[in-house]
Amino acid sequence: MNQLKSRTSRAEAALPGTLPDDLRAELVAFRRDLHMHPELGNQEFRTTAAVKARLEKAGLAPKVLPGGTGLICDVGERDGATPMLALRADIDALPIPDTKAGVPYRSTVPDRAHACGHDVHTTCVLGAGLVLAGLARQGLLPRPVRLLFQPAEEVLPGGATDAVEAGVLDGVGRIIGVHCDPRVDVGKVGLRIGPITSACDRLEVSLDGPGGHTARPHLTTDLVTAAARVATDVPALLARRMDARAGLAVTWGRLQTGHAPNVIPQHAELSGTVRCLDLESWRLAPDLVHAAIDEVAGMYRAKTVIDYIRGVPPVVNEAESIGLLDAAMTIRRGSYAIEDTEQSLGGEDFSWYLEKVPGAMARLGVRTPGDTRGLDLHRGNFDVDEEAITVGVELFTASALLDVNR
């Protein structure tokens, strides 16, 4: 990121929009309340109501999205000509149990947890909106800002597609967001120009054929073996049919077949994901995957039904938007608080916004320095250092104040 380092003047260092102590404490409590009451995609009614109520208390006018969950809220006066900067948060949780012990804000909902940090993302955008609203009242907000609280990020192909269709980007010239990263220390952000996440699709495969007795497999379609070979040979075959730099990876999460040890079943199912690093590979993947599955299953005379479910393309960060985040973080925390980050194989529906407007996503550090627990996303014990809320708010507010000059 050296080419992006901003030279911060004394005037810039005094940029307003830092988080006052009383609001910081309120936001920590707000995040904990969300964490205790996680809601799945398109079911985030309580979360939506809580965000809406707090924004209305600040004198703002949020609008709930057509599906009944998620909302947008504009801060500052719109003149109809100046494009807005959008700050995006995702608000849904995951269908997994919260396994944390010894914290008062553990999930109260069975088999539901904010194990991806969306409660933090939501709180950061809310906090930034409240701070920016105060600046707007003082005449210190140079251009309007849109707060976007998006439902169903975890539901392929992502709630972003519905949000875009609902017009959330109307009047928006740039969009930015953050995602919690438990590999990065709190107080820091990870930035990258270009792809920062990968494409992610879902794959459902059914195999069928006449079963029979395990004593006479030559008279049957041996679906157990066929399913096992699809599971192992398809990823290997694809690795030889796609440039290795594309990072195309098929990974299975479920293989189900059979009920008795001496009966060859008539039906088998596999479920998994297809991930790849670049847009061109993502466009080619469905045909390649279909052909590989049919080829392997055909060797065992298994009939295939393949449901290839399009998910999300990679998040490709625009250089100027990364420059904005870099400048904002430099002003707030200094250049030492910025680190390069790698492209991950995780998927993020933030990518759909970047198909329409320029923007970027930063990785928000949430690891307490020295913490050796090795916490990761999508695990029941996931937690964050709540100082990350302050960092996220101040990153967003600085970006909103600086974007006017870009």
mmCIF file of C-alpha atoms in Angstrom:
data_model
loop_
_atom_site.group_PDB
_atom_site.id
_atom_site.type_symbol
_atom_site.label_atom_id
_atom_site.label_comp_id
_atom_site.label_asym_id
_atom_site.label_seq_id
_atom_site.Cartn_x
_atom_site.Cartn_y
_atom_site.Cartn_z
ATOM 1 C CA MET A 1 0.000 0.000 0.000
ATOM 2 C CA ASN A 2 3.035 2.311 0.005
ATOM 3 C CA GLN A 3 1.958 3.975 -3.222
ATOM 4 C CA LEU A 4 -1.288 5.010 -1.495
ATOM 5 C CA LYS A 5 0.126 6.506 1.706
ATOM 6 C CA SER A 6 -1.325 9.940 2.286
ATOM 7 C CA ARG A 7 0.707 12.857 3.529
ATOM 8 C CA THR A 8 -1.421 14.092 6.382
ATOM 9 C CA SER A 9 -1.315 17.799 7.164
ATOM 10 C CA ARG A 10 -1.991 19.259 10.587
ATOM 11 C CA ALA A 11 -5.362 20.478 9.269
ATOM 12 C CA GLU A 12 -6.321 16.982 8.152
ATOM 13 C CA ALA A 13 -5.207 15.507 11.466
ATOM 14 C CA ALA A 14 -7.842 17.682 13.154
ATOM 15 C CA LEU A 15 -10.601 16.173 11.011
ATOM 16 C CA PRO A 16 -13.860 16.045 12.998
ATOM 17 C CA GLY A 17 -16.011 12.952 13.396
ATOM 18 C CA THR A 18 -14.272 11.059 16.159
ATOM 19 C CA LEU A 19 -16.408 9.013 18.543
ATOM 20 C CA PRO A 20 -17.332 10.617 21.887
ATOM 21 C CA ASP A 21 -17.099 8.417 24.978
ATOM 22 C CA ASP A 22 -20.818 8.374 25.740
ATOM 23 C CA LEU A 23 -21.703 7.242 22.219
ATOM 24 C CA ARG A 24 -18.908 4.676 22.277
ATOM 25 C CA ALA A 25 -20.416 3.073 25.368
ATOM 26 C CA GLU A 26 -23.884 3.156 23.826
ATOM 27 C CA LEU A 27 -22.656 1.464 20.662
ATOM 28 C CA VAL A 28 -20.942 -1.322 22.591
ATOM 29 C CA ALA A 29 -24.237 -1.958 24.385
ATOM 30 C CA PHE A 30 -26.099 -1.844 21.064
ATOM 31 C CA ARG A 31 -23.756 -4.398 19.517
ATOM 32 C CA ARG A 32 -24.153 -6.705 22.503
ATOM 33 C CA ASP A 33 -27.916 -6.506 22.240
ATOM 34 C CA LEU A 34 -27.747 -7.502 18.560
ATOM 35 C CA HIS A 35 -25.342 -10.295 19.453
ATOM 36 C CA MET A 36 -27.805 -11.678 21.992
ATOM 37 C CA HIS A 37 -30.662 -11.633 19.468
ATOM 38 C CA PRO A 38 -29.294 -12.911 16.141
ATOM 39 C CA GLU A 39 -31.676 -13.257 13.196
ATOM 40 C CA LEU A 40 -31.243 -15.157 9.952
ATOM 41 C CA GLY A 41 -31.393 -13.641 6.478
ATOM 42 C CA ASN A 42 -34.682 -11.934 5.573
ATOM 43 C CA GLN A 43 -35.897 -12.492 9.143
ATOM 44 C CA GLU A 44 -34.060 -9.531 10.708
ATOM 45 C CA PHE A 45 -37.197 -7.741 11.924
ATOM 46 C CA ARG A 46 -35.959 -7.014 15.441
ATOM 47 C CA THR A 47 -32.585 -5.840 14.173
ATOM 48 C CA THR A 48 -34.213 -3.576 11.594
ATOM 49 C CA ALA A 49 -36.544 -2.110 14.202
ATOM 50 C CA ALA A 50 -33.673 -1.422 16.614
ATOM 51 C CA VAL A 51 -31.594 0.395 14.001
ATOM 52 C CA LYS A 52 -34.616 2.325 12.734
ATOM 53 C CA ALA A 53 -35.596 3.466 16.222
ATOM 54 C CA ARG A 54 -32.099 4.764 17.004
ATOM 55 C CA LEU A 55 -31.841 6.659 13.738
ATOM 56 C CA GLU A 56 -35.265 8.214 14.249
ATOM 57 C CA LYS A 57 -34.248 9.245 17.755
ATOM 58 C CA ALA A 58 -31.401 11.191 16.128
ATOM 59 C CA GLY A 59 -33.899 13.034 13.923
ATOM 60 C CA LEU A 60 -33.207 11.011 10.769
ATOM 61 C CA ALA A 61 -35.750 9.415 8.424
ATOM 62 C CA PRO A 62 -34.820 5.796 7.699
ATOM 63 C CA LYS A 63 -36.776 3.794 5.118
ATOM 64 C CA VAL A 64 -37.298 0.058 5.515
ATOM 65 C CA LEU A 65 -36.589 -1.965 2.374
ATOM 66 C CA PRO A 66 -39.519 -3.562 0.499
ATOM 67 C CA GLY A 67 -38.948 -7.014 1.996
ATOM 68 C CA GLY A 68 -39.628 -5.704 5.508
ATOM 69 C CA THR A 69 -36.047 -6.073 6.742
ATOM 70 C CA GLY A 70 -33.049 -3.867 6.151
ATOM 71 C CA LEU A 71 -33.199 -0.114 5.608
ATOM 72 C CA ILE A 72 -31.537 2.923 4.123
ATOM 73 C CA CYS A 73 -31.126 6.333 5.695
ATOM 74 C CA ASP A 74 -29.705 9.481 4.134
ATOM 75 C CA VAL A 75 -27.691 11.886 6.278
ATOM 76 C CA GLY A 76 -27.363 15.488 5.123
ATOM 77 C CA GLU A 77 -29.297 17.508 2.589
ATOM 78 C CA ARG A 78 -29.462 16.098 -0.935
ATOM 79 C CA ASP A 79 -29.324 18.538 -3.837
ATOM 80 C CA GLY A 80 -30.168 15.956 -6.494
ATOM 81 C CA ALA A 81 -26.849 16.426 -8.273
ATOM 82 C CA THR A 82 -24.092 15.536 -5.803
ATOM 83 C CA PRO A 83 -23.523 11.769 -5.687
ATOM 84 C CA MET A 84 -23.637 10.252 -2.239
ATOM 85 C CA LEU A 85 -21.147 8.017 -0.488
ATOM 86 C CA ALA A 86 -22.876 4.861 0.772
ATOM 87 C CA LEU A 87 -21.774 3.068 3.939
ATOM 88 C CA ARG A 88 -22.921 -0.543 3.863
ATOM 89 C CA ALA A 89 -23.545 -2.983 6.700
ATOM 90 C CA ASP A 90 -24.988 -6.495 6.559
ATOM 91 C CA ILE A 91 -27.341 -7.376 9.405
ATOM 92 C CA ASP A 92 -28.026 -11.135 9.352
ATOM 93 C CA ALA A 93 -26.611 -13.931 11.506
ATOM 94 C CA LEU A 94 -25.724 -17.590 10.955
ATOM 95 C CA PRO A 95 -27.638 -20.821 11.719
ATOM 96 C CA ILE A 96 -25.042 -22.165 14.161
ATOM 97 C CA PRO A 97 -24.983 -22.354 17.975
ATOM 98 C CA ASP A 98 -23.118 -19.765 20.016
ATOM 99 C CA THR A 99 -20.532 -21.742 22.001
ATOM 100 C CA LYS A 100 -18.865 -18.845 23.821
ATOM 101 C CA ALA A 101 -18.594 -19.173 27.590
ATOM 102 C CA GLY A 102 -18.240 -16.490 30.219
ATOM 103 C CA VAL A 103 -19.663 -13.521 28.308
ATOM 104 C CA PRO A 104 -22.957 -11.824 29.230
ATOM 105 C CA TYR A 105 -23.908 -11.196 25.595
ATOM 106 C CA ARG A 106 -23.932 -14.795 24.379
ATOM 107 C CA SER A 107 -26.773 -15.544 21.939
ATOM 108 C CA THR A 108 -30.140 -16.166 23.569
ATOM 109 C CA VAL A 109 -31.519 -17.826 20.417
ATOM 110 C CA PRO A 110 -30.813 -21.563 20.020
ATOM 111 C CA ASP A 111 -28.695 -22.460 16.995
ATOM 112 C CA ARG A 112 -28.292 -18.829 15.958
ATOM 113 C CA ALA A 113 -25.148 -16.732 16.302
ATOM 114 C CA HIS A 114 -23.494 -13.590 15.005
ATOM 115 C CA ALA A 115 -20.416 -15.635 14.131
ATOM 116 C CA CYS A 116 -19.367 -13.474 11.179
ATOM 117 C CA GLY A 117 -19.344 -10.052 12.813
ATOM 118 C CA HIS A 118 -22.381 -8.577 11.099
ATOM 119 C CA ASP A 119 -23.468 -7.143 14.457
ATOM 120 C CA VAL A 120 -20.214 -5.176 14.466
ATOM 121 C CA HIS A 121 -20.673 -4.011 10.872
ATOM 122 C CA THR A 122 -24.199 -2.831 11.699
ATOM 123 C CA THR A 123 -23.049 -0.988 14.802
ATOM 124 C CA CYS A 124 -20.191 0.720 12.949
ATOM 125 C CA VAL A 125 -22.487 2.094 10.240
ATOM 126 C CA LEU A 126 -25.079 3.124 12.808
ATOM 127 C CA GLY A 127 -22.438 4.906 14.869
ATOM 128 C CA ALA A 128 -21.029 6.632 11.811
ATOM 129 C CA GLY A 129 -24.521 7.780 10.856
ATOM 130 C CA LEU A 130 -25.113 9.271 14.294
ATOM 131 C CA VAL A 131 -21.773 11.098 14.271
ATOM 132 C CA LEU A 132 -22.299 12.370 10.717
ATOM 133 C CA ALA A 133 -25.813 13.548 11.599
ATOM 134 C CA GLY A 134 -24.290 15.688 14.339
ATOM 135 C CA LEU A 135 -21.775 17.130 11.891
ATOM 136 C CA ALA A 136 -24.556 17.819 9.382
ATOM 137 C CA ARG A 137 -26.437 19.858 12.005
ATOM 138 C CA GLN A 138 -23.288 21.952 12.449
ATOM 139 C CA GLY A 139 -22.880 22.434 8.710
ATOM 140 C CA LEU A 140 -19.719 20.318 8.685
ATOM 141 C CA LEU A 141 -20.842 17.490 6.398
ATOM 142 C CA PRO A 142 -19.703 18.417 2.874
ATOM 143 C CA ARG A 143 -21.970 15.987 1.016
ATOM 144 C CA PRO A 144 -24.852 13.663 1.877
ATOM 145 C CA VAL A 145 -24.152 10.100 2.961
ATOM 146 C CA ARG A 146 -26.402 7.061 2.635
ATOM 147 C CA LEU A 147 -26.462 4.419 5.370
ATOM 148 C CA LEU A 148 -27.327 0.999 3.987
ATOM 149 C CA PHE A 149 -28.292 -1.831 6.329
ATOM 150 C CA GLN A 150 -28.637 -4.868 4.100
ATOM 151 C CA PRO A 151 -30.364 -8.139 4.987
ATOM 152 C CA ALA A 152 -29.507 -11.693 3.956
ATOM 153 C CA GLU A 153 -25.826 -11.477 3.076
ATOM 154 C CA GLU A 154 -25.430 -15.132 4.038
ATOM 155 C CA VAL A 155 -28.214 -16.284 1.685
ATOM 156 C CA LEU A 156 -27.003 -16.952 -1.872
ATOM 157 C CA PRO A 157 -27.023 -15.032 -4.149
ATOM 158 C CA GLY A 158 -27.126 -12.478 -1.351
ATOM 159 C CA GLY A 159 -29.526 -9.806 -0.218
ATOM 160 C CA ALA A 160 -27.511 -7.206 -2.102
ATOM 161 C CA THR A 161 -29.250 -8.191 -5.338
ATOM 162 C CA ASP A 162 -32.662 -7.408 -3.859
ATOM 163 C CA ALA A 163 -31.310 -4.202 -2.335
ATOM 164 C CA VAL A 164 -29.965 -3.012 -5.692
ATOM 165 C CA GLU A 165 -33.295 -3.830 -7.324
ATOM 166 C CA ALA A 166 -35.009 -1.778 -4.603
ATOM 167 C CA GLY A 167 -32.967 1.270 -5.636
ATOM 168 C CA VAL A 168 -30.529 1.567 -2.736
ATOM 169 C CA LEU A 169 -27.818 2.807 -5.109
ATOM 170 C CA ASP A 170 -29.943 5.551 -6.667
ATOM 171 C CA GLY A 171 -27.939 8.741 -6.229
ATOM 172 C CA VAL A 172 -24.875 6.869 -4.920
ATOM 173 C CA GLY A 173 -21.493 7.553 -6.502
ATOM 174 C CA ARG A 174 -19.349 5.326 -4.302
ATOM 175 C CA ILE A 175 -19.881 2.596 -1.712
ATOM 176 C CA ILE A 176 -17.586 1.354 1.047
ATOM 177 C CA GLY A 177 -17.851 -1.313 3.711
ATOM 178 C CA VAL A 178 -15.836 -3.300 6.214
ATOM 179 C CA HIS A 179 -15.687 -6.943 7.208
ATOM 180 C CA CYS A 180 -14.397 -8.234 10.513
ATOM 181 C CA ASP A 181 -11.081 -10.071 10.262
ATOM 182 C CA PRO A 182 -9.968 -12.091 13.309
ATOM 183 C CA ARG A 183 -6.470 -12.400 11.837
ATOM 184 C CA VAL A 184 -5.890 -8.630 12.075
ATOM 185 C CA ASP A 185 -5.253 -6.834 15.359
ATOM 186 C CA VAL A 186 -7.836 -4.329 16.517
ATOM 187 C CA GLY A 187 -6.844 -0.802 15.570
ATOM 188 C CA LYS A 188 -5.745 -1.877 12.106
ATOM 189 C CA VAL A 189 -7.384 -2.438 8.746
ATOM 190 C CA GLY A 190 -6.336 -4.591 5.822
ATOM 191 C CA LEU A 191 -6.534 -2.992 2.382
ATOM 192 C CA ARG A 192 -6.083 -4.374 -1.123
ATOM 193 C CA ILE A 193 -6.592 -3.006 -4.624
ATOM 194 C CA GLY A 194 -8.362 -5.484 -6.901
ATOM 195 C CA PRO A 195 -10.059 -8.717 -5.845
ATOM 196 C CA ILE A 196 -10.223 -9.174 -2.059
ATOM 197 C CA THR A 197 -12.731 -12.033 -1.930
ATOM 198 C CA SER A 198 -13.585 -14.822 -4.334
ATOM 199 C CA ALA A 199 -16.582 -15.894 -6.316
ATOM 200 C CA CYS A 200 -18.743 -18.418 -4.512
ATOM 201 C CA ASP A 201 -21.496 -20.625 -5.961
ATOM 202 C CA ARG A 202 -23.450 -23.549 -4.522
ATOM 203 C CA LEU A 203 -23.630 -26.993 -6.041
ATOM 204 C CA GLU A 204 -26.275 -29.686 -5.516
ATOM 205 C CA VAL A 205 -25.775 -33.046 -7.266
ATOM 206 C CA SER A 206 -28.132 -36.037 -7.383
ATOM 207 C CA LEU A 207 -26.985 -39.447 -8.663
ATOM 208 C CA ASP A 208 -29.467 -42.172 -9.559
ATOM 209 C CA GLY A 209 -29.428 -45.723 -10.838
ATOM 210 C CA PRO A 210 -30.721 -49.226 -10.130
ATOM 211 C CA GLY A 211 -29.384 -50.444 -6.798
ATOM 212 C CA GLY A 212 -29.130 -53.985 -5.577
ATOM 213 C CA HIS A 213 -27.306 -56.456 -3.386
ATOM 214 C CA THR A 214 -23.716 -55.764 -2.424
ATOM 215 C CA ALA A 215 -22.962 -59.377 -3.426
ATOM 216 C CA ARG A 216 -23.685 -58.489 -7.072
ATOM 217 C CA PRO A 217 -22.395 -54.961 -7.719
ATOM 218 C CA HIS A 218 -21.832 -55.811 -11.388
ATOM 219 C CA LEU A 219 -25.617 -55.963 -11.834
ATOM 220 C CA THR A 220 -26.178 -52.518 -10.318
ATOM 221 C CA THR A 221 -25.140 -48.913 -10.653
ATOM 222 C CA ASP A 222 -22.804 -48.726 -7.690
ATOM 223 C CA LEU A 223 -23.880 -45.309 -6.466
ATOM 224 C CA VAL A 224 -21.765 -45.326 -3.330
ATOM 225 C CA THR A 225 -18.615 -45.716 -5.381
ATOM 226 C CA ALA A 226 -19.922 -43.280 -7.985
ATOM 227 C CA ALA A 227 -20.609 -40.643 -5.336
ATOM 228 C CA ALA A 228 -17.207 -41.192 -3.747
ATOM 229 C CA ARG A 229 -15.489 -40.791 -7.119
ATOM 230 C CA VAL A 230 -17.435 -37.634 -7.912
ATOM 231 C CA ALA A 231 -16.383 -36.235 -4.542
ATOM 232 C CA THR A 232 -12.690 -36.952 -5.108
ATOM 233 C CA ASP A 233 -12.178 -36.953 -8.876
ATOM 234 C CA VAL A 234 -14.190 -33.898 -9.913
ATOM 235 C CA PRO A 235 -12.023 -31.396 -7.973
ATOM 236 C CA ALA A 236 -8.879 -33.072 -9.312
ATOM 237 C CA LEU A 237 -10.196 -33.075 -12.877
ATOM 238 C CA LEU A 238 -11.128 -29.410 -12.737
ATOM 239 C CA ALA A 239 -7.635 -28.579 -11.495
ATOM 240 C CA ARG A 240 -6.344 -29.818 -14.861
ATOM 241 C CA ARG A 241 -8.950 -28.023 -16.960
ATOM 242 C CA MET A 242 -8.587 -24.540 -15.528
ATOM 243 C CA ASP A 243 -5.524 -22.341 -15.161
ATOM 244 C CA ALA A 244 -4.211 -22.962 -11.642
ATOM 245 C CA ARG A 245 -4.017 -19.203 -11.104
ATOM 246 C CA ALA A 246 -7.811 -19.071 -11.311
ATOM 247 C CA GLY A 247 -7.983 -20.868 -7.964
ATOM 248 C CA LEU A 248 -11.072 -22.852 -8.960
ATOM 249 C CA ALA A 249 -11.966 -25.071 -5.999
ATOM 250 C CA VAL A 250 -14.881 -27.465 -5.519
ATOM 251 C CA THR A 251 -15.319 -28.420 -1.871
ATOM 252 C CA TRP A 252 -18.033 -30.764 -0.658
ATOM 253 C CA GLY A 253 -19.904 -30.197 2.573
ATOM 254 C CA ARG A 254 -22.394 -33.068 2.356
ATOM 255 C CA LEU A 255 -22.439 -36.574 0.862
ATOM 256 C CA GLN A 256 -25.458 -38.730 1.653
ATOM 257 C CA THR A 257 -26.421 -42.159 0.362
ATOM 258 C CA GLY A 258 -27.577 -45.580 1.508
ATOM 259 C CA HIS A 259 -29.223 -47.024 4.603
ATOM 260 C CA ALA A 260 -27.970 -50.600 4.990
ATOM 261 C CA PRO A 261 -24.501 -52.174 4.763
ATOM 262 C CA ASN A 262 -25.532 -54.889 2.293
ATOM 263 C CA VAL A 263 -27.716 -52.779 -0.023
ATOM 264 C CA ILE A 264 -26.390 -50.663 -2.887
ATOM 265 C CA PRO A 265 -28.694 -47.615 -2.888
ATOM 266 C CA GLN A 266 -30.601 -46.151 -5.797
ATOM 267 C CA HIS A 267 -29.945 -42.509 -4.928
ATOM 268 C CA ALA A 268 -27.036 -40.379 -3.708
ATOM 269 C CA GLU A 269 -26.639 -36.655 -3.080
ATOM 270 C CA LEU A 270 -23.683 -34.309 -2.796
ATOM 271 C CA SER A 271 -23.684 -30.635 -1.808
ATOM 272 C CA GLY A 272 -20.796 -28.229 -1.893
ATOM 273 C CA THR A 273 -19.406 -24.926 -3.038
ATOM 274 C CA VAL A 274 -17.505 -23.739 -6.086
ATOM 275 C CA ARG A 275 -15.029 -20.935 -5.476
ATOM 276 C CA CYS A 276 -12.675 -19.110 -7.828
ATOM 277 C CA LEU A 277 -10.484 -16.056 -7.730
ATOM 278 C CA ASP A 278 -11.373 -14.087 -10.852
ATOM 279 C CA LEU A 279 -14.407 -13.057 -12.837
ATOM 280 C CA GLU A 280 -13.513 -14.871 -16.049
ATOM 281 C CA SER A 281 -13.097 -18.184 -14.226
ATOM 282 C CA TRP A 282 -16.416 -17.588 -12.488
ATOM 283 C CA ARG A 283 -18.137 -17.164 -15.827
ATOM 284 C CA LEU A 284 -16.624 -20.412 -17.166
ATOM 285 C CA ALA A 285 -17.132 -22.477 -14.014
ATOM 286 C CA PRO A 286 -20.723 -23.770 -14.507
ATOM 287 C CA ASP A 287 -20.034 -25.448 -17.854
ATOM 288 C CA LEU A 288 -16.737 -26.915 -16.663
ATOM 289 C CA VAL A 289 -18.251 -28.267 -13.451
ATOM 290 C CA HIS A 290 -21.233 -29.789 -15.254
ATOM 291 C CA ALA A 291 -18.976 -31.535 -17.759
ATOM 292 C CA ALA A 292 -16.631 -32.905 -15.091
ATOM 293 C CA ILE A 293 -19.469 -34.331 -12.976
ATOM 294 C CA ASP A 294 -21.164 -35.953 -15.959
ATOM 295 C CA GLU A 295 -17.862 -37.455 -17.107
ATOM 296 C CA VAL A 296 -16.975 -39.014 -13.755
ATOM 297 C CA ALA A 297 -20.509 -40.200 -12.949
ATOM 298 C CA GLY A 298 -20.857 -41.622 -16.461
ATOM 299 C CA MET A 299 -18.029 -44.055 -15.862
ATOM 300 C CA TYR A 300 -20.277 -45.734 -13.276
ATOM 301 C CA ARG A 301 -23.470 -45.452 -15.369
ATOM 302 C CA ALA A 302 -24.986 -43.049 -12.839
ATOM 303 C CA LYS A 303 -27.585 -40.582 -14.023
ATOM 304 C CA THR A 304 -26.944 -37.041 -12.833
ATOM 305 C CA VAL A 305 -29.115 -34.081 -11.953
ATOM 306 C CA ILE A 306 -26.997 -31.014 -11.287
ATOM 307 C CA ASP A 307 -28.304 -27.825 -9.714
ATOM 308 C CA TYR A 308 -25.620 -25.165 -10.091
ATOM 309 C CA ILE A 309 -26.751 -22.170 -8.026
ATOM 310 C CA ARG A 310 -25.110 -18.891 -8.884
ATOM 311 C CA GLY A 311 -23.833 -17.082 -5.818
ATOM 312 C CA VAL A 312 -21.605 -14.019 -5.889
ATOM 313 C CA PRO A 313 -18.717 -12.761 -8.026
ATOM 314 C CA PRO A 314 -15.468 -11.597 -6.394
ATOM 315 C CA VAL A 315 -15.354 -8.282 -4.553
ATOM 316 C CA VAL A 316 -12.996 -6.213 -6.727
ATOM 317 C CA ASN A 317 -11.817 -3.112 -4.877
ATOM 318 C CA GLU A 318 -11.453 0.027 -6.968
ATOM 319 C CA ALA A 319 -8.101 1.797 -6.582
ATOM 320 C CA GLU A 320 -9.477 5.282 -5.863
ATOM 321 C CA SER A 321 -11.833 3.932 -3.198
ATOM 322 C CA ILE A 322 -8.958 2.089 -1.545
ATOM 323 C CA GLY A 323 -7.051 5.362 -1.647
ATOM 324 C CA LEU A 324 -9.944 7.006 0.201
ATOM 325 C CA LEU A 325 -9.943 4.320 2.911
ATOM 326 C CA ASP A 326 -6.161 4.542 3.154
ATOM 327 C CA ALA A 327 -6.280 8.316 3.615
ATOM 328 C CA ALA A 328 -9.099 8.070 6.166
ATOM 329 C CA MET A 329 -7.311 5.445 8.255
ATOM 330 C CA THR A 330 -4.023 7.350 8.070
ATOM 331 C CA ILE A 331 -5.690 10.456 9.445
ATOM 332 C CA ARG A 332 -7.457 8.581 12.217
ATOM 333 C CA ARG A 333 -4.797 6.123 13.335
ATOM 334 C CA GLY A 334 -1.611 6.730 11.368
ATOM 335 C CA SER A 335 -0.076 4.790 8.506
ATOM 336 C CA TYR A 336 1.080 2.024 10.878
ATOM 337 C CA ALA A 337 -2.596 1.025 11.245
ATOM 338 C CA ILE A 338 -2.824 -0.076 7.603
ATOM 339 C CA GLU A 339 -1.577 -3.409 6.349
ATOM 340 C CA ASP A 340 -1.743 -5.228 3.053
ATOM 341 C CA THR A 341 -4.188 -8.099 2.923
ATOM 342 C CA GLU A 342 -4.564 -11.137 0.705
ATOM 343 C CA GLN A 343 -7.448 -12.256 -1.441
ATOM 344 C CA SER A 344 -9.519 -14.844 0.407
ATOM 345 C CA LEU A 345 -11.652 -17.681 -0.903
ATOM 346 C CA GLY A 346 -14.619 -16.379 1.061
ATOM 347 C CA GLY A 347 -17.599 -14.948 -0.802
ATOM 348 C CA GLU A 348 -19.312 -11.594 -0.134
ATOM 349 C CA ASP A 349 -22.372 -10.152 -1.830
ATOM 350 C CA PHE A 350 -20.887 -6.652 -1.509
ATOM 351 C CA SER A 351 -19.574 -7.577 -4.955
ATOM 352 C CA TRP A 352 -22.999 -6.935 -6.489
ATOM 353 C CA TYR A 353 -22.813 -3.253 -5.539
ATOM 354 C CA LEU A 354 -19.429 -2.960 -7.244
ATOM 355 C CA GLU A 355 -21.014 -4.175 -10.469
ATOM 356 C CA LYS A 356 -22.952 -0.875 -10.406
ATOM 357 C CA VAL A 357 -20.767 1.759 -8.690
ATOM 358 C CA PRO A 358 -17.094 2.032 -7.684
ATOM 359 C CA GLY A 359 -16.201 1.155 -4.129
ATOM 360 C CA ALA A 360 -14.128 -0.961 -1.799
ATOM 361 C CA MET A 361 -14.246 -3.170 1.266
ATOM 362 C CA ALA A 362 -11.678 -3.067 4.061
ATOM 363 C CA ARG A 363 -10.847 -5.822 6.519
ATOM 364 C CA LEU A 364 -11.502 -4.530 10.035
ATOM 365 C CA GLY A 365 -9.154 -5.888 12.669
ATOM 366 C CA VAL A 366 -11.009 -7.423 15.626
ATOM 367 C CA ARG A 367 -8.289 -9.478 17.339
ATOM 368 C CA THR A 368 -7.027 -8.323 20.719
ATOM 369 C CA PRO A 369 -3.232 -7.985 20.398
ATOM 370 C CA GLY A 370 -1.594 -11.050 21.903
ATOM 371 C CA ASP A 371 -4.743 -13.184 21.709
ATOM 372 C CA THR A 372 -3.659 -16.713 20.758
ATOM 373 C CA ARG A 373 -7.076 -18.412 20.674
ATOM 374 C CA GLY A 374 -7.107 -18.543 16.882
ATOM 375 C CA LEU A 375 -10.731 -17.432 16.528
ATOM 376 C CA ASP A 376 -12.193 -17.602 13.050
ATOM 377 C CA LEU A 377 -15.335 -16.607 11.189
ATOM 378 C CA HIS A 378 -18.331 -18.956 11.041
ATOM 379 C CA ARG A 379 -17.368 -20.693 14.284
ATOM 380 C CA GLY A 380 -19.583 -20.722 17.338
ATOM 381 C CA ASN A 381 -16.896 -19.214 19.578
ATOM 382 C CA PHE A 382 -16.256 -16.187 17.357
ATOM 383 C CA ASP A 383 -15.958 -12.891 19.217
ATOM 384 C CA VAL A 384 -14.355 -9.491 18.735
ATOM 385 C CA ASP A 385 -12.418 -6.856 20.588
ATOM 386 C CA GLU A 386 -15.091 -4.163 20.810
ATOM 387 C CA GLU A 387 -12.563 -1.378 20.272
ATOM 388 C CA ALA A 388 -13.084 -2.330 16.617
ATOM 389 C CA ILE A 389 -16.406 -0.459 16.753
ATOM 390 C CA THR A 390 -14.602 2.806 17.416
ATOM 391 C CA VAL A 391 -12.139 2.101 14.619
ATOM 392 C CA GLY A 392 -14.928 1.300 12.157
ATOM 393 C CA VAL A 393 -16.940 4.405 13.021
ATOM 394 C CA GLU A 394 -13.959 6.702 12.688
ATOM 395 C CA LEU A 395 -12.878 5.088 9.413
ATOM 396 C CA PHE A 396 -16.356 5.637 7.962
ATOM 397 C CA THR A 397 -16.686 9.210 9.201
ATOM 398 C CA ALA A 398 -13.267 10.225 7.914
ATOM 399 C CA SER A 399 -14.058 8.637 4.552
ATOM 400 C CA ALA A 400 -17.314 10.583 4.341
ATOM 401 C CA LEU A 401 -15.539 13.857 5.073
ATOM 402 C CA LEU A 402 -12.688 13.225 2.657
ATOM 403 C CA ASP A 403 -14.705 11.844 -0.247
ATOM 404 C CA VAL A 404 -15.878 15.288 -1.309
ATOM 405 C CA ASN A 405 -12.470 15.999 -2.812
ATOM 406 C CA ARG A 406 -12.342 12.826 -4.929
#
